Amino acid sequence: MRMDMDNMKKDIAILKNTSSIFKTMRANYISKFIPSQGPHAIVIKVTDNCNLACRYCYRENERKKSVIDPDTVLSLFDQLAESSNSEMECILHGGEPLAEMEVCREICDKINNRYYAPRIQFRIQTNGTIINGEVIDMIKKYNIGIGVSLDGVLDVHDKYRQDCNGRGTFDTVMQGINKLKAEDLLSVGVLCTVASHNSHRLVDFLELAKQLSLSGVALSPFSGSADSDMTPDNKIYAKGFREAVEWLEHHNLNAEPDKRMRLRELDSIIYSIIYPDTPNKISMCYGLPCGAGTKHISIECDGRIYACDCLCDIEEAFLGNINETALADILGSPKIKYFSEYTSNNLEECSECDIKGQCGGHCPSRKIAYYGENSDWRRKRSHQCNFYQEIIAYLRKRMKEPSFMQFAEELMKAKK
C-alpha cells in the first residue's frame, strides 16, 4: 500500500504543469484514485478594507486595507485539489471584496486556468454598493454566484448599514440588486443580519424580497456580547421568526412554483427536525459537528488559515499559515479534532434536552462572541437556546397539520 501511494505521488508530480491533454489526464487520475475529503467551502478574505462602516461588523476595528496575494490563494487551492477530488467553493469575502475587484478577477483567472477548474464554484458576498458594468462582466465570465447583504426596508437597513460618512446605503444597495436582477445574476440571494432593530420586522424583509422577486433569502443573527444593545432578544426574535414562517407558508402555497421563496434557516431547522441524528444538515452550521476545519476553512490576507471565517483571530481556531506550512500539516492540526468533536450532544447542559441535534446551537463563534473568549464558553449552552426551543416546539406542532406539511415537503423537495 505504501508503494502504491509513493507511485501515485510520483505520477501526480510528473503530470504537473503539462499541456491541456495531460491536465485532463491528471484530473481524471485524481478523480479516480484520490478520495473526496477535506474542506470544500473556502472563504477567501480578499481584503480587510471596506467602503462601509456598519456598526455591528465583527471586523469594524480592522481597517488595515490589507489585500491577499492571488498566488497565496492559488497555492491553497493547488494543495486542496491534490488532496481531494471533491467539488469546492471559492467564496470571495472581506471586508468588501469588490473594493479590490482586480484582485478578485486575478484569483478567479488563476484558478480558472488550473486543471481542477471544473470543480470550483466561485461565490462572492458583497454589500451591494459597488455593482457596475465591470463587476457584472466579471460575474458573467467566471459564473460567480453572488449574495448581497440587505437588512430590510429603508429605515431598518440604514440604521446600521451606513457608509464611512454615516449615510445610509439602502438606495445604493437596491440599485445594485436591480442591476444584478436585470442581468439575471442574483443566483445566491440576499443575507439579512438580524439584530435588535429588525428581529421583529422579518415579514417586512420578506415582503421586500417578494417585491424583488427573490427566490432565496437567509438570516444571520448578530453575534454580539451579552451586554450589546444590538443582540436580538430571544422572545422577540422567536415571535418575528414565527410570523415570517406563517408569511412564507401562505406565500408559497399560493404562488406559482417559480415565484416561491426559500428561507435558509427554516429549511435547516425543518430538515433537522425530520432527520435529527443525521450529521450532515442542509446548512453546515447546523451539522453535528458544524464543519469548522473539516468542511470549511478561511484564509486571511496574510495567509493565516482558521477553522471558520467567524473565528478569525481566535487562537484556538488558528491552524497555520499557508505561506509557511504545507496544507497537509495545517489540516492535521489537533485543533481540528477538537472542533470535529464539539457538538451539543457532548455538552452536559444539553444532555437531557429533547431538541439537541436539531438546534444548531453549538456554534463556537456565537458562544465566544456572547460569553467572551476567556470565559467557560465550551461548557455553556447557546445563548439562543430559548429561541430554538420555542421555534422547534412551534414547528413540531405545525408539522402535524397537513397543509403545513405540504409546505414543508415542498421545501425539502426543492432542496434536493
Short mmCIF file of C-alpha atoms in Angstrom, two decimals:
data_model
loop_
_atom_site.label_atom_id
_atom_site.label_comp_id
_atom_site.label_asym_id
_atom_site.label_seq_id
_atom_site.Cartn_x
_atom_site.Cartn_y
_atom_site.Cartn_z
CA MET A 1 0.00 0.00 0.00
CA ARG A 2 2.89 2.33 0.85
CA MET A 3 4.46 1.61 -2.53
CA ASP A 4 1.15 2.33 -4.27
CA MET A 5 0.91 5.70 -2.52
CA ASP A 6 4.51 6.57 -3.40
CA ASN A 7 3.86 5.68 -7.02
CA MET A 8 0.70 7.73 -7.01
CA LYS A 9 2.57 10.78 -5.72
CA LYS A 10 5.25 10.32 -8.39
CA ASP A 11 2.60 10.10 -11.10
CA ILE A 12 0.96 13.30 -9.88
CA ALA A 13 4.32 15.09 -9.79
CA ILE A 14 5.10 14.02 -13.37
CA LEU A 15 1.77 15.33 -14.60
CA LYS A 16 2.22 18.80 -13.07
CA ASN A 17 2.42 21.83 -15.37
CA THR A 18 1.78 19.90 -18.57
CA SER A 19 -0.26 20.61 -21.68
CA SER A 20 -4.05 20.65 -21.64
CA ILE A 21 -4.31 17.00 -22.62
CA PHE A 22 -2.17 15.97 -19.67
CA LYS A 23 -4.08 18.30 -17.39
CA THR A 24 -7.19 16.36 -18.33
CA MET A 25 -5.40 13.09 -17.64
CA ARG A 26 -4.28 14.41 -14.28
CA ALA A 27 -7.79 15.50 -13.35
CA ASN A 28 -9.15 12.09 -14.30
CA TYR A 29 -6.41 10.36 -12.32
CA ILE A 30 -7.17 12.35 -9.17
CA SER A 31 -10.89 11.79 -9.64
CA LYS A 32 -10.31 8.04 -9.82
CA PHE A 33 -7.69 7.49 -7.15
CA ILE A 34 -7.89 10.38 -4.68
CA PRO A 35 -10.82 10.25 -2.24
CA SER A 36 -13.29 13.07 -1.67
CA GLN A 37 -12.20 14.54 1.64
CA GLY A 38 -11.15 17.71 3.39
CA PRO A 39 -12.66 21.23 3.35
CA HIS A 40 -14.79 22.17 0.36
CA ALA A 41 -16.11 25.61 1.41
CA ILE A 42 -13.16 28.00 1.35
CA VAL A 43 -13.68 31.60 2.43
CA ILE A 44 -11.10 34.00 0.98
CA LYS A 45 -10.65 37.23 2.90
CA VAL A 46 -9.75 39.26 -0.17
CA THR A 47 -9.22 42.42 1.83
CA ASP A 48 -9.75 43.90 5.28
CA ASN A 49 -10.79 47.13 3.62
CA CYS A 50 -14.44 48.14 3.27
CA ASN A 51 -16.23 51.19 1.89
CA LEU A 52 -18.89 50.96 4.63
CA ALA A 53 -18.82 51.37 8.40
CA CYS A 54 -21.58 49.04 9.57
CA ARG A 55 -21.96 49.40 13.31
CA TYR A 56 -22.32 45.68 14.01
CA CYS A 57 -19.48 44.49 11.76
CA TYR A 58 -17.29 41.95 13.53
CA ARG A 59 -14.28 43.43 11.70
CA GLU A 60 -15.14 47.04 12.44
CA ASN A 61 -11.75 47.76 14.03
CA GLU A 62 -9.68 46.17 11.27
CA ARG A 63 -9.48 48.80 8.55
CA LYS A 64 -5.91 47.81 7.67
CA LYS A 65 -6.52 47.86 3.91
CA SER A 66 -4.60 44.60 3.62
CA VAL A 67 -5.07 42.67 0.39
CA ILE A 68 -4.44 38.98 -0.22
CA ASP A 69 -1.88 37.83 -2.80
CA PRO A 70 -3.70 35.84 -5.53
CA ASP A 71 -0.74 33.43 -5.65
CA THR A 72 -1.37 32.61 -1.98
CA VAL A 73 -4.94 31.65 -2.87
CA LEU A 74 -3.70 29.62 -5.83
CA SER A 75 -1.25 27.73 -3.63
CA LEU A 76 -4.07 26.87 -1.24
CA PHE A 77 -6.33 25.53 -3.98
CA ASP A 78 -3.49 23.67 -5.69
CA GLN A 79 -2.88 21.76 -2.47
CA LEU A 80 -6.58 21.25 -1.78
CA ALA A 81 -7.14 19.87 -5.28
CA GLU A 82 -4.42 17.27 -4.90
CA SER A 83 -5.72 16.03 -1.56
CA SER A 84 -9.35 15.66 -2.60
CA ASN A 85 -11.42 15.08 -5.72
CA SER A 86 -14.49 16.88 -4.36
CA GLU A 87 -16.07 20.00 -5.76
CA MET A 88 -15.10 23.17 -3.91
CA GLU A 89 -16.43 26.66 -3.34
CA CYS A 90 -14.12 29.65 -3.57
CA ILE A 91 -16.02 32.28 -1.58
CA LEU A 92 -14.68 35.82 -2.02
CA HIS A 93 -15.28 37.73 1.20
CA GLY A 94 -13.90 40.63 3.16
CA GLY A 95 -14.07 43.46 4.15
CA GLU A 96 -15.73 44.27 0.88
CA PRO A 97 -14.21 42.03 -1.81
CA LEU A 98 -15.37 44.27 -4.67
CA ALA A 99 -13.29 47.09 -3.20
CA GLU A 100 -10.41 45.04 -4.69
CA MET A 101 -12.11 43.87 -7.87
CA GLU A 102 -8.85 43.38 -9.79
CA VAL A 103 -7.63 41.02 -7.07
CA CYS A 104 -10.92 39.10 -7.27
CA ARG A 105 -10.53 38.91 -11.04
CA GLU A 106 -6.95 37.68 -10.79
CA ILE A 107 -7.88 35.00 -8.24
CA CYS A 108 -10.66 33.71 -10.49
CA ASP A 109 -8.44 33.83 -13.58
CA LYS A 110 -5.57 31.93 -11.98
CA ILE A 111 -7.84 29.19 -10.62
CA ASN A 112 -9.79 29.04 -13.87
CA ASN A 113 -6.59 28.09 -15.71
CA ARG A 114 -5.88 25.11 -13.45
CA TYR A 115 -6.79 21.52 -14.34
CA TYR A 116 -9.22 21.37 -11.41
CA ALA A 117 -11.16 24.48 -12.55
CA PRO A 118 -14.32 22.47 -13.42
CA ARG A 119 -14.56 21.52 -9.74
CA ILE A 120 -14.57 25.13 -8.49
CA GLN A 121 -17.68 27.23 -7.92
CA PHE A 122 -16.89 30.90 -7.36
CA ARG A 123 -19.08 32.88 -4.98
CA ILE A 124 -18.90 36.39 -3.63
CA GLN A 125 -20.56 38.06 -0.64
CA THR A 126 -20.89 41.80 -1.16
CA ASN A 127 -22.54 44.80 0.46
CA GLY A 128 -24.01 45.58 -2.97
CA THR A 129 -22.79 49.17 -3.21
CA ILE A 130 -20.12 48.64 -5.91
CA ILE A 131 -22.11 46.88 -8.63
CA ASN A 132 -21.09 48.26 -12.03
CA GLY A 133 -20.50 47.07 -15.59
CA GLU A 134 -17.03 45.73 -14.82
CA VAL A 135 -18.32 43.74 -11.86
CA ILE A 136 -21.16 42.30 -13.94
CA ASP A 137 -18.73 41.31 -16.71
CA MET A 138 -16.53 39.52 -14.15
CA ILE A 139 -19.51 37.71 -12.63
CA LYS A 140 -20.59 36.52 -16.07
CA LYS A 141 -17.11 35.48 -17.17
CA TYR A 142 -16.41 33.30 -14.13
CA ASN A 143 -20.01 32.29 -13.42
CA ILE A 144 -19.82 33.73 -9.92
CA GLY A 145 -22.73 33.16 -7.56
CA ILE A 146 -23.43 36.37 -5.72
CA GLY A 147 -25.05 37.22 -2.41
CA VAL A 148 -25.93 40.71 -1.24
CA SER A 149 -26.31 41.97 2.32
CA LEU A 150 -29.67 43.67 2.87
CA ASP A 151 -31.19 44.09 6.33
CA GLY A 152 -34.73 45.04 5.37
CA VAL A 153 -36.67 48.11 4.30
CA LEU A 154 -35.07 51.56 4.18
CA ASP A 155 -35.30 52.66 7.83
CA VAL A 156 -34.22 49.22 9.08
CA HIS A 157 -31.31 48.76 6.69
CA ASP A 158 -29.97 52.28 7.11
CA LYS A 159 -29.88 52.14 10.91
CA TYR A 160 -26.62 50.15 10.97
CA ARG A 161 -25.52 49.70 7.35
CA GLN A 162 -24.01 53.10 6.67
CA ASP A 163 -21.06 54.39 4.69
CA CYS A 164 -17.97 55.92 6.28
CA ASN A 165 -19.71 59.32 6.40
CA GLY A 166 -22.70 57.98 8.32
CA ARG A 167 -25.06 57.95 5.33
CA GLY A 168 -27.50 55.10 4.78
CA THR A 169 -26.85 52.72 1.89
CA PHE A 170 -30.32 51.28 1.16
CA ASP A 171 -30.88 53.14 -2.11
CA THR A 172 -27.41 52.26 -3.42
CA VAL A 173 -27.83 48.59 -2.49
CA MET A 174 -31.23 48.46 -4.19
CA GLN A 175 -29.69 49.92 -7.32
CA GLY A 176 -27.03 47.22 -7.21
CA ILE A 177 -29.58 44.44 -6.72
CA ASN A 178 -31.66 45.72 -9.61
CA LYS A 179 -28.59 45.80 -11.87
CA LEU A 180 -27.88 42.17 -10.97
CA LYS A 181 -31.51 41.19 -11.46
CA ALA A 182 -31.56 42.86 -14.87
CA GLU A 183 -28.74 40.50 -15.88
CA ASP A 184 -30.34 37.51 -14.07
CA LEU A 185 -27.23 37.23 -11.88
CA LEU A 186 -28.53 37.15 -8.31
CA SER A 187 -28.09 33.38 -8.05
CA VAL A 188 -27.32 33.12 -4.33
CA GLY A 189 -29.75 35.58 -2.81
CA VAL A 190 -29.88 38.12 -0.03
CA LEU A 191 -28.49 37.89 3.51
CA CYS A 192 -30.18 39.75 6.36
CA THR A 193 -28.29 40.33 9.60
CA VAL A 194 -30.83 40.00 12.41
CA ALA A 195 -30.20 42.34 15.32
CA SER A 196 -32.36 44.04 17.93
CA HIS A 197 -33.56 46.66 15.44
CA ASN A 198 -35.12 44.24 12.94
CA SER A 199 -35.81 40.91 14.68
CA HIS A 200 -39.47 41.93 14.92
CA ARG A 201 -39.66 43.09 11.30
CA LEU A 202 -38.77 39.95 9.38
CA VAL A 203 -42.08 39.98 7.49
CA ASP A 204 -41.15 43.42 6.15
CA PHE A 205 -37.90 41.90 4.90
CA LEU A 206 -39.77 39.05 3.19
CA GLU A 207 -42.22 41.47 1.60
CA LEU A 208 -39.26 43.38 0.18
CA ALA A 209 -37.74 40.14 -1.08
CA LYS A 210 -41.07 39.34 -2.77
CA GLN A 211 -41.09 42.75 -4.48
CA LEU A 212 -37.58 41.98 -5.75
CA SER A 213 -38.74 38.52 -6.96
CA LEU A 214 -36.00 36.83 -4.93
CA SER A 215 -36.08 33.05 -4.70
CA GLY A 216 -33.77 32.67 -1.73
CA VAL A 217 -33.05 34.67 1.42
CA ALA A 218 -31.09 33.97 4.59
CA LEU A 219 -30.97 35.25 8.15
CA SER A 220 -27.78 35.65 10.14
CA PRO A 221 -28.33 36.57 13.82
CA PHE A 222 -25.93 39.25 15.02
CA SER A 223 -23.11 37.71 17.03
CA GLY A 224 -22.67 40.13 19.89
CA SER A 225 -21.74 40.14 23.54
CA ALA A 226 -24.25 39.70 26.34
CA ASP A 227 -24.27 43.43 27.06
CA SER A 228 -24.58 44.60 23.44
CA ASP A 229 -27.73 46.56 22.66
CA MET A 230 -27.69 45.02 19.17
CA THR A 231 -28.02 41.37 20.27
CA PRO A 232 -31.59 40.29 19.46
CA ASP A 233 -33.87 39.31 22.34
CA ASN A 234 -34.78 35.62 22.05
CA LYS A 235 -38.52 36.11 22.64
CA ILE A 236 -38.82 38.99 20.18
CA TYR A 237 -36.76 37.13 17.58
CA ALA A 238 -38.83 33.95 18.03
CA LYS A 239 -42.06 35.90 17.55
CA GLY A 240 -40.65 37.56 14.44
CA PHE A 241 -39.47 34.22 13.09
CA ARG A 242 -42.89 32.60 13.63
CA GLU A 243 -44.51 35.48 11.79
CA ALA A 244 -42.01 35.01 8.95
CA VAL A 245 -42.78 31.28 8.75
CA GLU A 246 -46.53 31.96 8.54
CA TRP A 247 -45.99 34.62 5.87
CA LEU A 248 -43.79 32.29 3.85
CA GLU A 249 -46.23 29.40 4.21
CA HIS A 250 -49.09 31.49 2.86
CA HIS A 251 -46.92 32.93 0.09
CA ASN A 252 -45.54 29.62 -1.15
CA LEU A 253 -48.84 27.74 -1.02
CA ASN A 254 -50.46 30.43 -3.15
CA ALA A 255 -47.61 31.31 -5.51
CA GLU A 256 -46.61 29.74 -8.78
CA PRO A 257 -43.62 27.38 -8.40
CA ASP A 258 -41.20 29.88 -9.96
CA LYS A 259 -42.35 32.60 -7.56
CA ARG A 260 -41.87 30.65 -4.34
CA MET A 261 -39.25 31.67 -1.85
CA ARG A 262 -36.83 29.82 0.40
CA LEU A 263 -35.64 30.83 3.86
CA ARG A 264 -32.35 29.08 4.61
CA GLU A 265 -32.82 28.93 8.39
CA LEU A 266 -36.32 27.48 8.11
CA ASP A 267 -35.09 24.83 5.66
CA SER A 268 -32.28 23.93 8.04
CA ILE A 269 -34.47 23.63 11.15
CA ILE A 270 -37.19 21.59 9.40
CA TYR A 271 -34.57 19.23 7.97
CA SER A 272 -33.00 18.85 11.43
CA ILE A 273 -36.39 18.04 12.96
CA ILE A 274 -37.05 15.36 10.34
CA TYR A 275 -33.51 13.96 10.47
CA PRO A 276 -32.18 14.80 13.97
CA ASP A 277 -29.45 12.14 14.00
CA THR A 278 -28.05 12.91 10.55
CA PRO A 279 -24.60 14.53 10.96
CA ASN A 280 -24.85 16.43 7.66
CA LYS A 281 -27.54 19.10 7.60
CA ILE A 282 -28.76 21.48 4.89
CA SER A 283 -26.72 24.29 6.42
CA MET A 284 -23.22 23.34 7.51
CA CYS A 285 -23.63 25.38 10.69
CA TYR A 286 -26.42 23.05 11.85
CA GLY A 287 -24.33 19.92 11.32
CA LEU A 288 -23.03 17.63 14.05
CA PRO A 289 -20.26 18.77 14.15
CA CYS A 290 -20.60 22.13 12.43
CA GLY A 291 -17.88 21.60 9.82
CA ALA A 292 -15.28 24.07 11.12
CA GLY A 293 -11.89 22.84 9.88
CA THR A 294 -13.31 19.71 8.26
CA LYS A 295 -15.72 21.08 5.67
CA HIS A 296 -14.83 24.72 5.87
CA ILE A 297 -11.73 26.87 6.34
CA SER A 298 -10.96 30.55 5.95
CA ILE A 299 -7.80 32.26 4.78
CA GLU A 300 -6.80 35.76 5.88
CA CYS A 301 -4.97 38.33 3.76
CA ASP A 302 -1.58 37.30 5.19
CA GLY A 303 -2.11 33.57 4.61
CA ARG A 304 -3.31 32.63 8.10
CA ILE A 305 -5.85 29.83 8.00
CA TYR A 306 -8.67 29.49 10.51
CA ALA A 307 -11.19 26.71 11.07
CA CYS A 308 -14.03 29.14 10.32
CA ASP A 309 -14.26 32.67 8.96
CA CYS A 310 -16.31 33.63 12.03
CA LEU A 311 -13.40 32.55 14.24
CA CYS A 312 -10.75 34.80 12.74
CA ASP A 313 -8.19 35.99 15.30
CA ILE A 314 -9.35 33.33 17.79
CA GLU A 315 -6.19 31.44 18.77
CA GLU A 316 -7.99 28.13 19.27
CA ALA A 317 -9.16 28.23 15.66
CA PHE A 318 -5.83 29.26 14.11
CA LEU A 319 -4.50 26.29 12.13
CA GLY A 320 -1.36 27.66 10.48
CA ASN A 321 -0.13 29.91 7.68
CA ILE A 322 -0.22 28.58 4.12
CA ASN A 323 2.82 30.73 3.27
CA GLU A 324 4.84 28.91 5.92
CA THR A 325 3.33 25.45 6.31
CA ALA A 326 2.10 22.78 3.90
CA LEU A 327 -1.67 22.42 3.81
CA ALA A 328 -1.47 18.75 4.77
CA ASP A 329 0.21 19.73 8.03
CA ILE A 330 -2.28 22.56 8.62
CA LEU A 331 -5.22 20.20 8.16
CA GLY A 332 -3.52 17.76 10.51
CA SER A 333 -3.76 20.25 13.38
CA PRO A 334 -5.16 18.73 16.60
CA LYS A 335 -7.36 21.81 16.84
CA ILE A 336 -9.47 20.42 14.01
CA LYS A 337 -10.12 17.29 16.04
CA TYR A 338 -11.42 19.47 18.84
CA PHE A 339 -13.92 21.23 16.58
CA SER A 340 -14.90 17.95 14.94
CA GLU A 341 -15.94 16.59 18.34
CA TYR A 342 -17.61 19.75 19.64
CA THR A 343 -21.40 19.28 19.39
CA SER A 344 -24.41 19.86 21.59
CA ASN A 345 -24.52 16.09 22.11
CA ASN A 346 -21.37 16.41 24.21
CA LEU A 347 -22.47 19.33 26.38
CA GLU A 348 -23.65 18.50 29.89
CA GLU A 349 -26.23 21.31 29.88
CA CYS A 350 -27.73 19.84 26.70
CA SER A 351 -27.65 16.18 27.75
CA GLU A 352 -31.35 15.99 28.70
CA CYS A 353 -32.63 18.42 26.07
CA ASP A 354 -35.12 16.96 23.60
CA ILE A 355 -34.03 19.23 20.74
CA LYS A 356 -30.29 18.53 20.81
CA GLY A 357 -29.16 17.65 17.34
CA GLN A 358 -31.83 19.92 15.89
CA CYS A 359 -30.93 23.39 17.11
CA GLY A 360 -27.54 24.19 15.61
CA GLY A 361 -26.94 25.99 18.89
CA HIS A 362 -23.43 24.69 19.44
CA CYS A 363 -21.75 27.29 17.19
CA PRO A 364 -18.42 28.16 18.87
CA SER A 365 -18.13 31.59 17.25
CA ARG A 366 -21.50 32.75 18.58
CA LYS A 367 -20.67 31.49 22.06
CA ILE A 368 -17.29 33.21 22.06
CA ALA A 369 -18.86 36.46 20.88
CA TYR A 370 -21.57 36.31 23.55
CA TYR A 371 -19.71 34.91 26.57
CA GLY A 372 -16.18 36.08 25.73
CA GLU A 373 -13.11 34.17 24.53
CA ASN A 374 -11.72 33.84 28.06
CA SER A 375 -14.97 32.55 29.54
CA ASP A 376 -16.02 28.95 30.04
CA TRP A 377 -17.93 29.07 26.74
CA ARG A 378 -17.03 25.45 25.84
CA ARG A 379 -19.28 24.13 28.60
CA LYS A 380 -22.13 26.58 28.18
CA ARG A 381 -25.26 26.09 26.15
CA SER A 382 -26.08 28.56 23.41
CA HIS A 383 -27.45 31.94 24.46
CA GLN A 384 -30.04 31.35 21.69
CA CYS A 385 -31.28 28.20 23.39
CA ASN A 386 -34.68 29.66 24.32
CA PHE A 387 -35.18 30.84 20.75
CA TYR A 388 -34.54 27.36 19.33
CA GLN A 389 -36.69 25.64 21.94
CA GLU A 390 -39.64 27.89 21.15
CA ILE A 391 -39.24 27.68 17.35
CA ILE A 392 -38.68 23.93 17.22
CA ALA A 393 -41.68 23.28 19.50
CA TYR A 394 -43.75 25.55 17.24
CA LEU A 395 -42.61 23.80 14.05
CA ARG A 396 -43.14 20.32 15.51
CA LYS A 397 -46.73 21.28 16.32
CA ARG A 398 -47.29 22.84 12.91
CA MET A 399 -45.84 19.79 11.13
CA LYS A 400 -48.84 17.78 12.36
CA GLU A 401 -51.05 19.92 10.10
CA PRO A 402 -51.48 18.55 6.53
CA SER A 403 -51.27 21.96 4.87
CA PHE A 404 -48.07 22.89 6.71
CA MET A 405 -46.52 19.50 5.89
CA GLN A 406 -47.30 20.15 2.23
CA PHE A 407 -45.41 23.42 2.55
CA ALA A 408 -42.51 21.74 4.39
CA GLU A 409 -42.31 18.87 1.91
CA GLU A 410 -42.10 21.32 -0.98
CA LEU A 411 -39.17 22.99 0.75
CA MET A 412 -37.40 19.66 1.17
CA LYS A 413 -38.08 18.61 -2.44
CA ALA A 414 -36.71 21.87 -3.78
CA LYS A 415 -33.56 21.45 -1.68
CA LYS A 416 -32.70 18.04 -3.11
#
